[in-house]
Coordinates of C-alpha atoms in Angstrom, one line a residue:
Chain S
A681 CA 11.6 23.5 -16.6
Q682 CA 9.6 20.3 -16.2
K683 CA 6.6 19.4 -18.1
V684 CA 4.2 16.4 -18.2
T685 CA 1.8 15.9 -21.1
Q686 CA -1.2 13.7 -21.1
A687 CA -2.7 14.2 -24.5
Q688 CA -5.8 12.0 -23.9
T689 CA -8.4 14.1 -22.1
E690 CA -11.1 11.4 -21.9
I691 CA -11.2 7.7 -22.8
S692 CA -14.3 5.5 -22.8
V693 CA -14.1 1.7 -23.0
V694 CA -16.4 -1.2 -22.4
E695 CA -15.6 -3.5 -19.5
K696 CA -12.9 -6.1 -20.2
E697 CA -11.2 -4.0 -22.9
D698 CA -7.6 -3.2 -22.4
V699 CA -6.7 0.5 -22.3
T700 CA -3.5 2.5 -22.4
L701 CA -3.0 5.9 -20.9
D702 CA -0.2 7.9 -22.4
C703 CA 2.3 10.1 -20.5
V704 CA 5.1 12.1 -22.1
Y705 CA 7.5 14.1 -20.0
E706 CA 10.2 16.7 -20.4
T707 CA 13.0 17.4 -17.9
R708 CA 16.7 18.4 -18.0
D709 CA 17.5 16.4 -14.9
T710 CA 19.5 13.2 -15.4
T711 CA 17.9 11.7 -12.3
Y712 CA 14.2 12.0 -11.9
Y713 CA 11.1 10.1 -10.7
L714 CA 7.8 9.4 -12.5
F715 CA 4.5 8.7 -10.8
W716 CA 1.0 7.6 -11.6
Y717 CA -2.0 8.6 -9.4
K718 CA -5.6 7.6 -9.6
Q719 CA -8.4 10.0 -8.6
P720 CA -11.7 8.2 -8.1
P721 CA -15.0 10.1 -7.9
S722 CA -14.5 10.5 -4.2
G723 CA -11.7 13.0 -5.0
E724 CA -8.7 11.7 -3.1
L725 CA -5.6 11.0 -5.2
V726 CA -4.3 7.5 -4.7
F727 CA -0.6 6.7 -5.4
L728 CA -0.2 3.9 -7.8
I729 CA 3.5 3.6 -8.8
R730 CA 6.9 5.4 -8.7
R731 CA 9.6 4.8 -11.2
N732 CA 13.2 6.0 -11.1
S733 CA 14.9 7.3 -14.2
F734 CA 17.7 4.8 -14.0
D735 CA 15.4 1.8 -13.9
E736 CA 13.7 1.2 -17.2
Q737 CA 12.3 -2.2 -16.4
N738 CA 8.6 -2.5 -17.1
E739 CA 6.4 -3.3 -14.1
I740 CA 3.3 -5.3 -13.7
S741 CA 0.9 -5.3 -10.8
G742 CA -2.1 -7.4 -11.3
R743 CA -4.1 -5.9 -14.2
Y744 CA -1.9 -2.8 -14.2
S745 CA 1.3 -2.5 -16.1
W746 CA 3.7 0.4 -16.8
N747 CA 6.0 0.9 -19.8
F748 CA 8.8 3.3 -19.2
Q749 CA 10.9 4.3 -22.2
K750 CA 13.6 7.0 -21.8
S751 CA 14.3 7.1 -25.5
T752 CA 10.8 8.5 -26.1
S753 CA 10.4 10.2 -22.7
S754 CA 7.2 8.2 -22.1
F755 CA 5.7 6.4 -19.1
N756 CA 2.6 4.8 -20.3
F757 CA 0.0 2.9 -18.1
T758 CA -2.0 0.0 -19.3
I759 CA -5.0 -1.5 -17.6
T760 CA -5.8 -5.0 -18.8
A761 CA -9.4 -6.3 -18.8
S762 CA -10.7 -3.0 -17.5
Q763 CA -13.5 -2.9 -14.8
V764 CA -16.1 -0.4 -13.9
V765 CA -14.1 0.3 -10.7
D766 CA -11.2 1.6 -12.8
S767 CA -13.3 4.6 -13.8
A768 CA -11.4 7.6 -12.5
V769 CA -9.1 10.4 -13.5
Y770 CA -5.5 9.3 -13.8
F771 CA -2.6 11.6 -13.4
C772 CA 1.0 11.2 -14.4
A773 CA 3.6 13.3 -12.5
L774 CA 7.3 14.0 -12.5
R775 CA 9.8 15.0 -9.9
G776 CA 13.3 16.1 -10.6
G777 CA 16.3 14.6 -8.8
T778 CA 16.7 16.8 -5.8
A779 CA 13.5 18.8 -6.1
S780 CA 10.6 18.4 -3.8
K781 CA 7.7 19.3 -5.9
L782 CA 5.7 17.1 -8.3
T783 CA 4.7 18.4 -11.7
F784 CA 1.5 16.9 -12.9
G785 CA -0.1 16.4 -16.2
T786 CA -3.6 17.5 -16.9
G787 CA -5.0 14.0 -16.3
T788 CA -7.0 11.5 -18.4
R789 CA -10.5 10.7 -17.5
L790 CA -11.2 7.0 -18.0
Q791 CA -14.8 5.8 -18.2
V792 CA -15.4 2.1 -18.1
T793 CA -19.0 1.0 -18.9
L794 CA -20.8 -2.3 -18.8
Chain Y
D1121 CA -1.6 4.0 7.9
V1122 CA -0.7 7.1 6.0
K1123 CA -3.1 10.0 6.6
V1124 CA -3.4 13.6 5.3
T1125 CA -6.5 15.3 6.6
Q1126 CA -8.0 18.5 5.3
S1127 CA -10.3 20.3 7.7
S1128 CA -13.2 20.8 5.3
R1129 CA -14.6 18.9 2.4
Y1130 CA -16.8 21.8 1.1
L1131 CA -16.6 25.5 1.8
V1132 CA -18.6 28.5 0.6
K1133 CA -17.2 31.9 1.2
R1134 CA -18.0 35.4 0.1
T1135 CA -15.8 37.6 -2.0
G1136 CA -13.4 39.6 0.1
E1137 CA -13.4 37.2 3.0
K1138 CA -10.2 35.8 4.5
V1139 CA -10.2 32.1 4.1
F1140 CA -8.1 29.5 6.0
L1141 CA -7.7 25.9 4.6
E1142 CA -6.1 23.6 7.1
C1143 CA -4.2 20.4 6.5
V1144 CA -2.7 17.9 9.0
Q1145 CA -0.5 14.9 8.3
D1146 CA 0.5 12.2 10.8
M1147 CA 3.4 10.7 8.9
D1148 CA 6.2 13.0 10.2
H1149 CA 6.8 14.1 6.7
E1150 CA 9.1 17.1 6.1
N1151 CA 7.5 18.3 2.9
M1152 CA 3.9 19.6 2.6
F1153 CA 2.2 21.0 -0.5
W1154 CA -0.9 22.9 -1.5
Y1155 CA -2.2 22.2 -5.0
R1156 CA -5.2 23.6 -6.9
Q1157 CA -7.1 21.4 -9.3
D1158 CA -9.2 22.9 -12.1
P1159 CA -10.8 21.1 -15.1
G1160 CA -8.4 20.8 -18.0
L1161 CA -5.5 22.3 -16.0
G1162 CA -4.6 19.3 -13.8
L1163 CA -2.9 20.0 -10.5
R1164 CA -1.0 23.3 -10.1
L1165 CA 1.3 23.9 -7.2
I1166 CA 0.5 27.0 -5.1
Y1167 CA 3.1 26.7 -2.3
F1168 CA 5.1 24.1 -0.6
S1169 CA 7.1 23.8 2.6
Y1170 CA 10.1 21.6 3.3
D1171 CA 10.4 22.4 7.0
V1172 CA 8.7 24.2 9.8
K1173 CA 8.5 28.0 9.1
M1174 CA 10.0 27.4 5.6
K1175 CA 8.0 27.9 2.5
E1176 CA 8.6 28.3 -1.3
K1177 CA 6.3 29.6 -4.0
G1178 CA 5.0 27.2 -6.5
D1179 CA 3.7 28.0 -9.9
I1180 CA 0.6 30.1 -9.0
P1181 CA 1.2 31.7 -5.6
E1182 CA -0.6 35.0 -6.3
G1183 CA -3.5 35.7 -4.0
Y1184 CA -2.4 33.0 -1.5
S1185 CA -0.1 32.7 1.5
V1186 CA 0.8 29.8 3.8
S1187 CA 1.8 29.1 7.3
R1188 CA 3.7 26.2 8.8
E1189 CA 4.2 26.6 12.5
K1190 CA 4.3 22.9 13.3
K1191 CA 5.7 20.1 11.3
E1192 CA 2.3 18.3 11.0
R1193 CA 0.2 21.3 10.0
F1194 CA 0.2 23.4 6.8
S1195 CA -2.3 26.1 6.3
L1196 CA -3.3 27.9 3.1
I1197 CA -4.7 31.4 3.4
L1198 CA -6.7 33.3 0.9
E1199 CA -6.2 36.9 2.1
S1200 CA -9.2 38.3 0.2
A1201 CA -11.1 35.6 -1.6
S1202 CA -12.2 36.2 -5.2
T1203 CA -14.4 34.2 -7.5
N1204 CA -11.5 33.0 -9.6
Q1205 CA -10.3 31.2 -6.6
T1206 CA -13.3 28.9 -6.7
S1207 CA -11.6 25.5 -7.1
M1208 CA -10.6 22.1 -5.6
Y1209 CA -7.7 22.5 -3.2
L1210 CA -5.5 19.5 -2.4
C1211 CA -3.0 19.2 0.3
A1212 CA -0.2 16.6 0.2
S1213 CA 2.9 15.6 2.1
S1214 CA 6.0 13.6 1.4
L1215 CA 9.3 12.6 2.9
S1216 CA 12.3 14.8 2.2
T1217 CA 14.1 13.9 -1.0
G1218 CA 17.4 13.5 0.9
A1219 CA 15.9 11.0 3.3
S1220 CA 14.6 8.4 0.9
E1221 CA 13.7 7.5 -2.6
N1222 CA 10.2 6.9 -1.4
T1223 CA 9.1 10.4 -2.0
E1224 CA 5.7 9.9 -3.4
A1225 CA 3.2 12.5 -2.2
F1226 CA 0.2 11.4 -0.2
F1227 CA -2.9 13.5 -0.6
G1228 CA -5.8 14.6 1.5
Q1229 CA -9.4 14.2 0.3
G1230 CA -9.6 17.8 -1.0
T1231 CA -11.5 20.9 -0.2
R1232 CA -14.0 22.2 -2.7
L1233 CA -14.1 26.0 -2.2
T1234 CA -16.8 28.1 -3.8
V1235 CA -16.4 31.9 -3.6
V1236 CA -19.6 33.8 -4.3

C-alpha cells in the first residue's frame, strides 16, 4: 500500500519569509514518482514538479526548491522569499512504478500575509 | 495547451437524484481519473479508467459509477445522491505509464456538488 503524509495542516508566514512544506511517503515499489501540486483559491490543481525515485538530485526553480531524500522517504518543498501569491493548498503525491493512480497527502494550507 | 474541462463549476442536487458529472480532456490521454476532495482528507480516488470502456475502482467507489465511451470523455455518476456525497469533485487525465515518464496528472477546475 502507498501512503503520503503531510503533517503540517496549516502554515502562516509573513511575506519574504522562507517556508518548507514537509512530505513523507511510504511505498514498496523500487521505482516510483513523486509530485507536488499547488491548489490556489480558484480550485484547480496546478502541477509543480515530478521526481523519479532513481534521481535524488535536488531541484531549484526560481524561488522553489525540492529536497528528495530516499533515506528518510521525504520529498520536501521550500519556498524562498514567500509572496502573497504563494498562498494556496499544496499537495504531495506518489505514484508507484507501473501504477496509474496518484496517492495524495492531505495537503498543507499556506497563508502568506503582508 | 493542456486542458481538462468539467461541465459544471457548481451543482445543487436533491437527495435521491441521479447526478452526472462530465469531464473532457483534449490531450489524447489514455488515463482519466475522478477524485473527491474533502477538508482534512485530501484527494481520494473514486474511479479511474486506463482506456475506453475500461475502468477500475479507486479507494472509495461506493455509491458511484463511471462511464468512458470515448477516449476524451469520462463521466462520474451518482446513482442516488446522498448528503454525504456533498464534496468537491476533481477530474484528471494523464498519459499511460507505459508511454512516458511524463505521467503527471492534469486536473480540471473542479465541480462543487451540494446534495440537499
